């Protein structure tokens, strides 16, 4: 196993629990040391348990370099830099594999990559090591887990396996079938790469559609949440929810692989990206519309820092972008997130909300359900709630004197008198 991060470590631990001997390598020496000490910091609990038992049973060995094996699974970071595919991690990992791989062994690339990449980079790596492409089995087995329940997802999700040949795909299926109970669908390399990328692109486009509807609804006094719920009663309609943007290191990134590969054939994909990218700016404009410009004194309490509900991962988080934009516009900000580990964050909702001019719900963590506006009303400076997820009861917060802006909630949102209708449409 090469790459022991969020996906690689649980995959390696599961492979060991299925009875294989796993020789695990990550180029982060500090990570290797903590894994040897059974410290899977930041991992979900069941991953840490699986790792501890595999280490104790001597089925899992943390190695200081890539070791010869029957199969090599490469799971290194998503290849992007500044919005463009960047194959450096994948190439470096495959060069290490190429140095030790022998005829008849299997190389599986799990990292999400643009269509056509696996064959090209493996061929390049093997050529660099003076080895023949034809003697090695090659496949792409993209990962489709949803963070938060990674072990169950790894076990139970269906998988797509693309092989350079049918035999390569079948060899990979046999390996994964030892710990995957979901169905394993076989195809060719390029199709497997494409399928993984379009799954995330589909979600990005669908969310952009929901965001466009949200902004439209604000103009025509319709509640988008109700409208989408009603539309989704239709058996062939499934619109996702609007929100303050799209985060994580998959959904906002994978569409760029296609856009980069063919800018002229991806107009919808690129427009969707732009819509979702703009959402944090829009939310910040709503803040300004409600409480005035940042003047160095006005404070916004941001609830949530992670990129989505009930996880602590802050990568590409819209909440983070909102905070940066507010800081740039001269607001003081305080963030509270019970799941994300941020040294600078407030330790409680109350600490974040104290003397604030607006409370902004950026992430719909279940843990925020208990927030009581009765307790917050006396400690804030002005009672304004900005709810990006239709999460809180407007009635309850209004009853405590809060002005509530809910994204996409039509007439529920009223700009201050000073701001004309025309200004609001340009916001
Ligand atoms: N995280 C997710 O939810 C998710 C879901 C589906 C697919 N994926 C895909 O899985 C892949 C891995 O993602 P992740 O979330 O596990 O990333 P990660 O950043 O958590 O982990 C990657 C690990 O690879 C290591 N690494 C980097 N270069 C290396 C090299 N040359 N040799 C050895 N180790 C190296 C890093 O030190 C790191 O520990 C990505 O391509 C991603 O797109 C991730």
Short mmCIF file of C-alpha atoms and ligand atoms in Angstrom, two decimals:
data_model
loop_
_atom_site.label_atom_id
_atom_site.label_comp_id
_atom_site.label_asym_id
_atom_site.label_seq_id
_atom_site.Cartn_x
_atom_site.Cartn_y
_atom_site.Cartn_z
CA UNK A 1 0.00 0.00 0.00
CA UNK A 2 1.48 3.34 -1.04
CA UNK A 3 -0.11 6.40 0.57
CA UNK A 4 -1.63 6.00 4.03
CA UNK A 5 -3.97 8.95 4.20
CA UNK A 6 -7.69 9.22 4.62
CA UNK A 7 -8.42 6.50 2.05
CA UNK A 8 -5.15 4.53 1.94
CA UNK A 9 -4.92 3.72 5.64
CA UNK A 10 -8.38 2.19 6.06
CA UNK A 11 -7.99 0.33 2.76
CA UNK A 12 -4.67 -1.09 3.97
CA UNK A 13 -6.11 -2.01 7.37
CA UNK A 14 -9.11 -3.72 5.74
CA UNK A 15 -6.85 -5.61 3.35
CA UNK A 16 -4.89 -6.87 6.36
CA UNK A 17 -8.08 -7.80 8.19
CA UNK A 18 -9.02 -9.93 5.15
CA UNK A 19 -5.90 -12.03 5.82
CA UNK A 20 -3.35 -10.45 3.49
CA UNK A 21 0.07 -9.31 4.65
CA UNK A 22 0.24 -5.56 4.07
CA UNK A 23 3.52 -3.71 3.57
CA UNK A 24 2.46 -0.12 4.01
CA UNK A 25 4.47 2.92 2.94
CA UNK A 26 3.86 6.64 3.15
CA UNK A 27 6.50 9.23 2.32
CA UNK A 28 5.61 11.15 5.47
CA UNK A 29 8.11 9.84 8.05
CA UNK A 30 6.27 11.33 11.02
CA UNK A 31 3.09 9.55 9.92
CA UNK A 32 4.96 6.25 9.64
CA UNK A 33 6.26 6.67 13.18
CA UNK A 34 2.84 7.38 14.64
CA UNK A 35 1.27 4.45 12.77
CA UNK A 36 3.94 2.13 14.15
CA UNK A 37 2.97 3.38 17.60
CA UNK A 38 -0.69 2.55 16.75
CA UNK A 39 -1.57 6.24 16.63
CA UNK A 40 -3.90 6.83 13.70
CA UNK A 41 -4.38 10.50 14.55
CA UNK A 42 -7.32 12.09 12.78
CA UNK A 43 -8.70 8.76 11.58
CA UNK A 44 -12.17 7.51 12.32
CA UNK A 45 -12.37 5.27 15.40
CA UNK A 46 -12.92 1.98 13.62
CA UNK A 47 -9.90 2.66 11.37
CA UNK A 48 -7.69 3.07 14.43
CA UNK A 49 -9.08 -0.20 15.86
CA UNK A 50 -8.50 -2.11 12.62
CA UNK A 51 -4.96 -0.75 12.41
CA UNK A 52 -4.13 -1.69 16.01
CA UNK A 53 -5.35 -5.26 15.59
CA UNK A 54 -3.56 -5.69 12.21
CA UNK A 55 -0.29 -4.42 13.73
CA UNK A 56 -0.60 -6.71 16.73
CA UNK A 57 -1.40 -9.72 14.52
CA UNK A 58 1.69 -8.95 12.42
CA UNK A 59 -0.29 -8.65 9.22
CA UNK A 60 0.47 -4.95 8.81
CA UNK A 61 4.00 -3.61 8.56
CA UNK A 62 4.86 0.06 8.20
CA UNK A 63 7.86 0.20 5.84
CA UNK A 64 10.40 2.93 5.16
CA UNK A 65 10.29 2.34 1.41
CA UNK A 66 8.09 0.55 -1.12
CA UNK A 67 8.74 -3.17 -0.77
CA UNK A 68 8.33 -5.94 -3.37
CA UNK A 69 4.84 -7.44 -3.18
CA UNK A 70 2.28 -9.37 -5.24
CA UNK A 71 0.11 -6.26 -5.63
CA UNK A 72 0.75 -2.52 -5.22
CA UNK A 73 -2.15 -0.22 -4.39
CA UNK A 74 -1.32 3.45 -4.90
CA UNK A 75 -3.50 5.92 -3.01
CA UNK A 76 -1.71 9.26 -2.97
CA UNK A 77 -3.25 12.73 -2.89
CA UNK A 78 -5.59 14.22 -5.44
CA UNK A 79 -3.48 15.57 -8.24
CA UNK A 80 -4.31 19.25 -8.47
CA UNK A 81 -2.32 22.43 -8.15
CA UNK A 82 -4.03 25.77 -8.67
CA UNK A 83 -7.04 24.09 -10.23
CA UNK A 84 -5.00 22.08 -12.75
CA UNK A 85 -4.22 18.37 -12.65
CA UNK A 86 -0.80 17.78 -11.15
CA UNK A 87 0.55 14.27 -11.39
CA UNK A 88 3.63 14.74 -9.23
CA UNK A 89 2.48 12.61 -6.29
CA UNK A 90 1.13 9.87 -8.55
CA UNK A 91 4.29 9.85 -10.68
CA UNK A 92 6.61 9.76 -7.65
CA UNK A 93 4.67 6.90 -6.05
CA UNK A 94 4.61 4.92 -9.30
CA UNK A 95 8.35 5.46 -9.81
CA UNK A 96 8.92 3.84 -6.39
CA UNK A 97 6.65 0.95 -7.39
CA UNK A 98 8.32 0.56 -10.78
CA UNK A 99 11.70 0.20 -9.07
CA UNK A 100 10.60 -2.99 -7.27
CA UNK A 101 7.77 -4.48 -9.36
CA UNK A 102 8.38 -7.78 -11.16
CA UNK A 103 6.75 -9.55 -14.04
CA UNK A 104 3.24 -10.89 -13.29
CA UNK A 105 2.56 -8.53 -10.36
CA UNK A 106 -0.36 -6.12 -10.14
CA UNK A 107 -0.32 -2.30 -9.92
CA UNK A 108 -3.61 -0.66 -8.88
CA UNK A 109 -4.00 3.12 -9.00
CA UNK A 110 -6.74 4.27 -6.62
CA UNK A 111 -6.09 8.02 -6.84
CA UNK A 112 -8.70 9.92 -8.82
CA UNK A 113 -7.13 10.95 -12.14
CA UNK A 114 -8.20 12.39 -15.51
CA UNK A 115 -9.18 9.79 -18.13
CA UNK A 116 -6.14 8.29 -19.83
CA UNK A 117 -3.78 8.91 -16.92
CA UNK A 118 -3.24 5.44 -15.40
CA UNK A 119 -1.91 3.85 -18.57
CA UNK A 120 0.29 6.85 -19.38
CA UNK A 121 1.89 7.30 -15.94
CA UNK A 122 2.42 3.58 -15.30
CA UNK A 123 3.98 3.15 -18.74
CA UNK A 124 6.25 6.14 -18.06
CA UNK A 125 7.30 4.83 -14.64
CA UNK A 126 8.06 1.35 -15.92
CA UNK A 127 10.01 2.72 -18.86
CA UNK A 128 12.00 4.85 -16.41
CA UNK A 129 12.86 1.71 -14.46
CA UNK A 130 13.78 -0.14 -17.66
CA UNK A 131 10.87 -2.57 -17.33
CA UNK A 132 8.31 -3.79 -19.79
CA UNK A 133 4.78 -2.49 -19.65
CA UNK A 134 3.39 -5.73 -20.98
CA UNK A 135 4.60 -7.99 -18.16
CA UNK A 136 2.78 -6.15 -15.38
CA UNK A 137 -0.96 -6.19 -14.61
CA UNK A 138 -2.40 -2.66 -14.42
CA UNK A 139 -5.73 -1.37 -13.17
CA UNK A 140 -7.56 1.62 -11.83
CA UNK A 141 -9.88 1.11 -8.84
CA UNK A 142 -11.20 4.55 -7.89
CA UNK A 143 -12.44 5.08 -4.37
CA UNK A 144 -16.02 6.27 -3.84
CA UNK A 145 -16.32 6.58 -0.08
CA UNK A 146 -18.23 9.25 1.76
CA UNK A 147 -16.17 10.59 4.69
CA UNK A 148 -17.71 9.95 8.11
CA UNK A 149 -18.27 6.20 7.86
CA UNK A 150 -15.24 5.16 5.87
CA UNK A 151 -14.82 1.50 6.89
CA UNK A 152 -18.43 0.58 6.22
CA UNK A 153 -18.35 2.45 2.93
CA UNK A 154 -15.13 0.72 1.86
CA UNK A 155 -16.65 -2.65 2.63
CA UNK A 156 -20.14 -2.19 1.28
CA UNK A 157 -19.97 0.21 -1.67
CA UNK A 158 -20.00 -1.14 -5.18
CA UNK A 159 -16.68 -0.61 -6.92
CA UNK A 160 -15.61 0.13 -10.47
CA UNK A 161 -12.45 -1.64 -11.57
CA UNK A 162 -10.85 -0.80 -14.89
CA UNK A 163 -8.15 -3.06 -16.27
CA UNK A 164 -5.67 -2.64 -19.10
CA UNK A 165 -6.80 -6.13 -20.04
CA UNK A 166 -9.69 -8.27 -18.84
CA UNK A 167 -7.21 -10.38 -16.87
CA UNK A 168 -5.83 -7.26 -15.12
CA UNK A 169 -9.35 -6.24 -14.09
CA UNK A 170 -10.16 -9.76 -12.85
CA UNK A 171 -6.97 -9.96 -10.78
CA UNK A 172 -7.89 -6.65 -9.13
CA UNK A 173 -11.45 -7.82 -8.52
CA UNK A 174 -10.15 -10.94 -6.79
CA UNK A 175 -8.00 -8.83 -4.47
CA UNK A 176 -10.77 -6.38 -3.56
CA UNK A 177 -13.40 -9.11 -3.24
CA UNK A 178 -11.52 -10.29 -0.14
CA UNK A 179 -12.84 -7.28 1.79
CA UNK A 180 -15.55 -5.67 -0.41
CA UNK A 181 -19.06 -7.05 -0.12
CA UNK A 182 -20.52 -4.61 -2.68
CA UNK A 183 -20.60 -5.53 -6.35
CA UNK A 184 -17.37 -5.06 -8.31
CA UNK A 185 -18.02 -3.86 -11.86
CA UNK A 186 -15.29 -4.51 -14.41
CA UNK A 187 -14.46 -2.24 -17.31
CA UNK A 188 -11.46 -0.80 -19.14
CA UNK A 189 -8.98 1.65 -17.59
CA UNK A 190 -10.18 4.83 -19.27
CA UNK A 191 -13.85 4.18 -18.56
CA UNK A 192 -13.13 3.55 -14.87
CA UNK A 193 -11.21 6.84 -14.65
CA UNK A 194 -14.01 8.68 -16.42
CA UNK A 195 -16.77 7.15 -14.28
CA UNK A 196 -15.14 8.27 -11.03
CA UNK A 197 -14.69 11.82 -12.31
CA UNK A 198 -18.23 12.15 -13.69
CA UNK A 199 -19.79 10.90 -10.45
CA UNK A 200 -18.38 13.90 -8.59
CA UNK A 201 -18.96 16.21 -11.54
CA UNK A 202 -22.63 15.19 -11.56
CA UNK A 203 -22.93 16.24 -7.92
CA UNK A 204 -21.19 19.56 -8.57
CA UNK A 205 -23.48 20.36 -11.49
CA UNK A 206 -26.57 19.31 -9.54
CA UNK A 207 -25.60 21.48 -6.55
CA UNK A 208 -24.92 24.42 -8.91
CA UNK A 209 -28.44 23.94 -10.29
CA UNK A 210 -29.82 24.01 -6.73
CA UNK A 211 -27.79 27.16 -5.98
CA UNK A 212 -29.07 28.85 -9.12
CA UNK A 213 -32.62 27.98 -8.08
CA UNK A 214 -31.96 29.37 -4.59
CA UNK A 215 -30.97 32.77 -5.98
CA UNK A 216 -33.87 32.73 -8.40
CA UNK A 217 -36.28 31.94 -5.56
CA UNK A 218 -35.05 34.87 -3.51
CA UNK A 219 -36.18 37.11 -6.36
CA UNK A 220 -39.62 35.61 -6.82
CA UNK A 221 -40.50 35.05 -3.15
CA UNK A 222 -40.53 31.28 -3.29
CA UNK A 223 -38.91 29.06 -0.65
CA UNK A 224 -36.40 26.98 -2.62
CA UNK A 225 -36.19 24.28 0.06
CA UNK A 226 -39.89 23.64 -0.14
CA UNK A 227 -39.83 23.85 -3.95
CA UNK A 228 -37.00 21.31 -4.24
CA UNK A 229 -38.63 18.95 -1.75
CA UNK A 230 -41.86 19.09 -3.76
CA UNK A 231 -40.08 18.66 -7.10
CA UNK A 232 -38.22 15.66 -5.70
CA UNK A 233 -41.56 13.94 -5.13
CA UNK A 234 -41.44 13.36 -8.86
CA UNK A 235 -40.06 9.84 -9.32
CA UNK A 236 -37.43 10.96 -11.84
CA UNK A 237 -36.27 14.20 -10.20
CA UNK A 238 -33.48 14.37 -7.63
CA UNK A 239 -32.25 17.90 -7.04
CA UNK A 240 -29.60 18.28 -4.35
CA UNK A 241 -29.61 21.09 -1.78
CA UNK A 242 -28.27 24.60 -2.20
CA UNK A 243 -25.63 25.86 0.22
CA UNK A 244 -22.74 28.25 0.75
CA UNK A 245 -20.52 26.48 -1.79
CA UNK A 246 -18.96 23.10 -2.46
CA UNK A 247 -15.91 21.87 -0.59
CA UNK A 248 -13.72 18.88 0.14
CA UNK A 249 -10.94 17.69 -2.10
CA UNK A 250 -13.09 15.71 -4.53
CA UNK A 251 -16.29 17.39 -5.73
CA UNK A 252 -14.83 20.85 -6.47
CA UNK A 253 -11.64 19.33 -7.89
CA UNK A 254 -12.65 16.43 -10.11
CA UNK A 255 -14.71 18.51 -12.59
CA UNK A 256 -11.54 20.46 -13.31
CA UNK A 257 -9.92 17.31 -14.66
CA UNK A 258 -12.50 17.25 -17.44
CA UNK A 259 -12.49 21.01 -17.96
CA UNK A 260 -8.72 20.98 -18.26
CA UNK A 261 -8.76 18.09 -20.70
CA UNK A 262 -11.31 19.67 -23.02
CA UNK A 263 -12.31 23.27 -22.19
CA UNK A 264 -14.57 23.53 -25.24
CA UNK A 265 -16.68 20.45 -24.48
CA UNK A 266 -17.27 21.26 -20.80
CA UNK A 267 -19.26 24.50 -20.78
CA UNK A 268 -21.93 23.27 -18.38
CA UNK A 269 -19.31 21.80 -16.06
CA UNK A 270 -17.32 25.04 -15.99
CA UNK A 271 -20.42 27.21 -15.48
CA UNK A 272 -21.44 24.98 -12.56
CA UNK A 273 -18.02 25.35 -11.00
CA UNK A 274 -18.26 29.13 -11.27
CA UNK A 275 -21.74 29.18 -9.68
CA UNK A 276 -20.58 27.09 -6.72
CA UNK A 277 -17.34 29.06 -6.37
CA UNK A 278 -19.31 32.31 -6.17
CA UNK A 279 -21.58 31.19 -3.32
CA UNK A 280 -19.25 32.28 -0.47
CA UNK A 281 -19.04 35.77 -2.06
CA UNK A 282 -22.81 35.88 -2.26
CA UNK A 283 -23.19 34.92 1.40
CA UNK A 284 -20.73 37.64 2.37
CA UNK A 285 -22.74 40.18 0.38
CA UNK A 286 -25.81 39.08 2.30
CA UNK A 287 -23.92 39.70 5.55
CA UNK A 288 -23.04 43.20 4.39
CA UNK A 289 -26.64 43.77 3.31
CA UNK A 290 -27.87 42.85 6.77
CA UNK A 291 -25.33 44.37 9.12
CA UNK A 292 -23.39 46.91 7.04
CA UNK A 293 -19.79 46.98 5.85
CA UNK A 294 -16.97 45.58 7.91
CA UNK A 295 -15.51 48.49 9.86
CA UNK A 296 -12.98 46.69 12.02
CA UNK A 297 -15.54 46.44 14.83
CA UNK A 298 -18.43 44.46 13.41
CA UNK A 299 -18.15 40.82 14.31
CA UNK A 300 -19.57 37.70 12.65
CA UNK A 301 -19.79 34.40 14.51
CA UNK A 302 -19.38 31.56 12.02
CA UNK A 303 -20.81 28.21 13.02
CA UNK A 304 -18.88 25.44 11.25
CA UNK A 305 -15.47 25.32 9.59
CA UNK A 306 -15.47 21.96 7.82
CA UNK A 307 -16.46 21.45 4.21
CA UNK A 308 -19.65 19.59 5.06
CA UNK A 309 -21.86 18.41 7.90
CA UNK A 310 -20.63 16.04 10.61
CA UNK A 311 -16.99 15.80 9.49
CA UNK A 312 -13.95 17.70 10.73
CA UNK A 313 -12.18 17.98 7.35
CA UNK A 314 -11.64 21.65 6.46
CA UNK A 315 -10.09 21.15 3.01
CA UNK A 316 -11.53 23.48 0.35
CA UNK A 317 -14.18 24.48 2.86
CA UNK A 318 -16.67 27.19 1.81
CA UNK A 319 -16.91 28.14 5.50
CA UNK A 320 -13.21 28.94 5.42
CA UNK A 321 -13.64 30.97 2.24
CA UNK A 322 -16.49 32.93 3.82
CA UNK A 323 -14.32 33.67 6.80
CA UNK A 324 -11.41 34.84 4.63
CA UNK A 325 -13.72 37.08 2.61
CA UNK A 326 -15.22 38.58 5.78
CA UNK A 327 -11.74 39.18 7.17
CA UNK A 328 -10.73 40.87 3.90
CA UNK A 329 -13.80 43.12 4.13
CA UNK A 330 -12.88 44.32 7.59
CA UNK A 331 -15.09 42.12 9.77
CA UNK A 332 -13.93 40.49 12.95
CA UNK A 333 -14.77 36.79 12.85
CA UNK A 334 -15.00 34.00 15.38
CA UNK A 335 -15.45 30.38 14.32
CA UNK A 336 -16.89 27.53 16.33
CA UNK A 337 -16.75 23.96 15.05
CA UNK A 338 -16.94 21.03 17.46
CA UNK A 339 -15.40 18.61 14.91
CA UNK A 340 -12.67 20.55 13.09
CA UNK A 341 -9.39 20.91 14.94
CA UNK A 342 -8.60 24.60 14.62
CA UNK A 343 -6.27 26.12 17.18
CA UNK A 344 -7.70 29.60 16.70
CA UNK A 345 -11.37 28.55 17.01
CA UNK A 346 -13.73 29.52 19.80
CA UNK A 347 -14.39 26.79 22.37
CA UNK A 348 -18.16 27.23 22.43
CA UNK A 349 -21.03 28.74 20.49
CA UNK A 350 -21.40 31.31 23.25
CA UNK A 351 -17.75 32.35 23.04
CA UNK A 352 -18.05 32.79 19.26
CA UNK A 353 -21.40 34.60 19.47
CA UNK A 354 -20.51 37.02 22.25
CA UNK A 355 -20.83 40.63 21.05
CA UNK A 356 -21.37 39.48 17.47
CA UNK A 357 -23.39 41.42 14.91
CA UNK A 358 -24.45 38.29 13.05
CA UNK A 359 -24.46 34.55 13.59
CA UNK A 360 -23.74 32.72 10.34
CA UNK A 361 -24.52 29.01 10.10
CA UNK A 362 -22.03 27.79 7.48
CA UNK A 363 -22.10 24.03 8.19
CA UNK A 364 -25.15 22.00 9.22
CA UNK A 365 -23.51 19.80 11.87
CA UNK A 366 -26.05 17.78 13.88
CA UNK A 367 -24.30 19.10 16.99
CA UNK A 368 -25.71 22.57 16.22
CA UNK A 369 -29.29 21.34 16.64
CA UNK A 370 -29.13 22.13 20.36
CA UNK A 371 -28.22 25.78 19.88
CA UNK A 372 -30.74 27.85 21.77
CA UNK A 373 -31.45 31.38 20.52
CA UNK A 374 -32.85 32.23 23.96
CA UNK A 375 -29.35 31.81 25.39
CA UNK A 376 -27.66 33.71 22.56
CA UNK A 377 -30.06 36.69 22.30
CA UNK A 378 -28.72 38.50 25.40
CA UNK A 379 -25.02 38.05 24.55
CA UNK A 380 -24.95 39.14 20.88
CA UNK A 381 -24.61 42.80 19.93
CA UNK A 382 -27.23 42.64 17.19
CA UNK A 383 -29.65 39.83 16.56
CA UNK A 384 -29.07 38.62 13.02
CA UNK A 385 -29.03 35.01 11.85
CA UNK A 386 -27.74 33.95 8.43
CA UNK A 387 -28.72 30.36 7.80
CA UNK A 388 -27.09 28.82 4.71
CA UNK A 389 -28.75 25.42 5.15
CA UNK A 390 -32.40 25.95 6.10
CA UNK A 391 -31.30 24.44 9.40
CA UNK A 392 -32.83 26.53 12.17
CA UNK A 393 -36.49 27.31 12.76
CA UNK A 394 -37.02 30.84 11.55
CA UNK A 395 -40.03 31.11 13.83
CA UNK A 396 -38.07 30.22 16.96
CA UNK A 397 -35.23 32.62 16.18
CA UNK A 398 -37.58 35.43 15.12
CA UNK A 399 -39.47 34.99 18.38
CA UNK A 400 -36.17 35.77 20.16
CA UNK A 401 -35.81 38.99 18.18
CA UNK A 402 -33.43 37.74 15.48
CA UNK A 403 -33.70 38.93 11.89
CA UNK A 404 -33.28 35.75 9.88
CA UNK A 405 -31.87 35.41 6.38
CA UNK A 406 -32.27 31.90 5.01
CA UNK A 407 -30.51 31.17 1.72
CA UNK A 408 -33.12 30.75 -1.02
CA UNK A 409 -36.07 31.55 1.19
CA UNK A 410 -37.85 34.20 -0.85
CA UNK A 411 -39.92 36.70 1.08
CA UNK A 412 -38.46 35.45 4.35
CA UNK A 413 -35.44 37.52 3.42
CA UNK A 414 -35.81 41.28 3.63
CA UNK A 415 -32.96 43.66 2.97
CA UNK A 416 -32.70 46.71 5.21
CA UNK A 417 -34.84 49.65 4.04
CA UNK A 418 -31.79 51.52 2.79
CA UNK A 419 -31.04 48.87 0.19
CA UNK A 420 -33.24 49.09 -2.87
CA UNK A 421 -34.62 46.13 -4.79
CA UNK A 422 -32.27 46.95 -7.65
CA UNK A 423 -29.24 46.80 -5.36
CA UNK A 424 -30.40 43.52 -3.95
CA UNK A 425 -30.55 41.92 -7.36
CA UNK A 426 -26.95 42.87 -8.05
CA UNK A 427 -25.77 41.57 -4.67
N1 LIG B 1 -10.83 11.51 0.98
C1 LIG B 1 -11.87 11.09 0.31
O1 LIG B 1 -12.99 11.19 0.77
C2 LIG B 1 -11.72 10.43 -1.05
C3 LIG B 1 -12.83 9.82 -1.61
C4 LIG B 1 -12.70 9.21 -2.82
C5 LIG B 1 -11.47 9.24 -3.49
N2 LIG B 1 -10.41 9.85 -2.92
C6 LIG B 1 -9.13 9.83 -3.66
O2 LIG B 1 -8.19 9.02 -2.97
C7 LIG B 1 -6.88 9.55 -3.15
C8 LIG B 1 -6.20 9.73 -1.81
O3 LIG B 1 -6.96 10.68 -1.06
P1 LIG B 1 -6.78 10.82 0.51
O4 LIG B 1 -7.97 11.58 0.99
O5 LIG B 1 -6.47 9.50 1.13
O6 LIG B 1 -5.48 11.76 0.54
P2 LIG B 1 -4.60 12.10 1.83
O7 LIG B 1 -3.97 13.40 1.53
O8 LIG B 1 -5.40 11.94 3.08
O9 LIG B 1 -3.49 10.96 1.87
C9 LIG B 1 -2.52 10.75 0.90
C10 LIG B 1 -1.26 10.20 1.55
O10 LIG B 1 -0.32 9.92 0.52
C11 LIG B 1 0.97 10.26 1.00
N3 LIG B 1 1.86 10.44 -0.14
C12 LIG B 1 1.99 11.49 -0.99
N4 LIG B 1 2.89 11.25 -1.93
C13 LIG B 1 3.38 10.02 -1.67
C14 LIG B 1 4.36 9.21 -2.29
N5 LIG B 1 5.01 9.62 -3.38
N6 LIG B 1 4.62 8.01 -1.75
C15 LIG B 1 3.98 7.59 -0.66
N7 LIG B 1 3.04 8.30 -0.02
C16 LIG B 1 2.73 9.50 -0.54
C17 LIG B 1 0.76 11.50 1.85
O11 LIG B 1 1.81 11.67 2.78
C18 LIG B 1 -0.58 11.17 2.51
O12 LIG B 1 -0.41 10.55 3.77
C19 LIG B 1 -7.07 10.84 -3.91
O13 LIG B 1 -6.77 10.69 -5.25
C20 LIG B 1 -8.51 11.19 -3.74
O14 LIG B 1 -9.00 11.91 -4.83
C21 LIG B 1 -10.49 10.45 -1.70
#
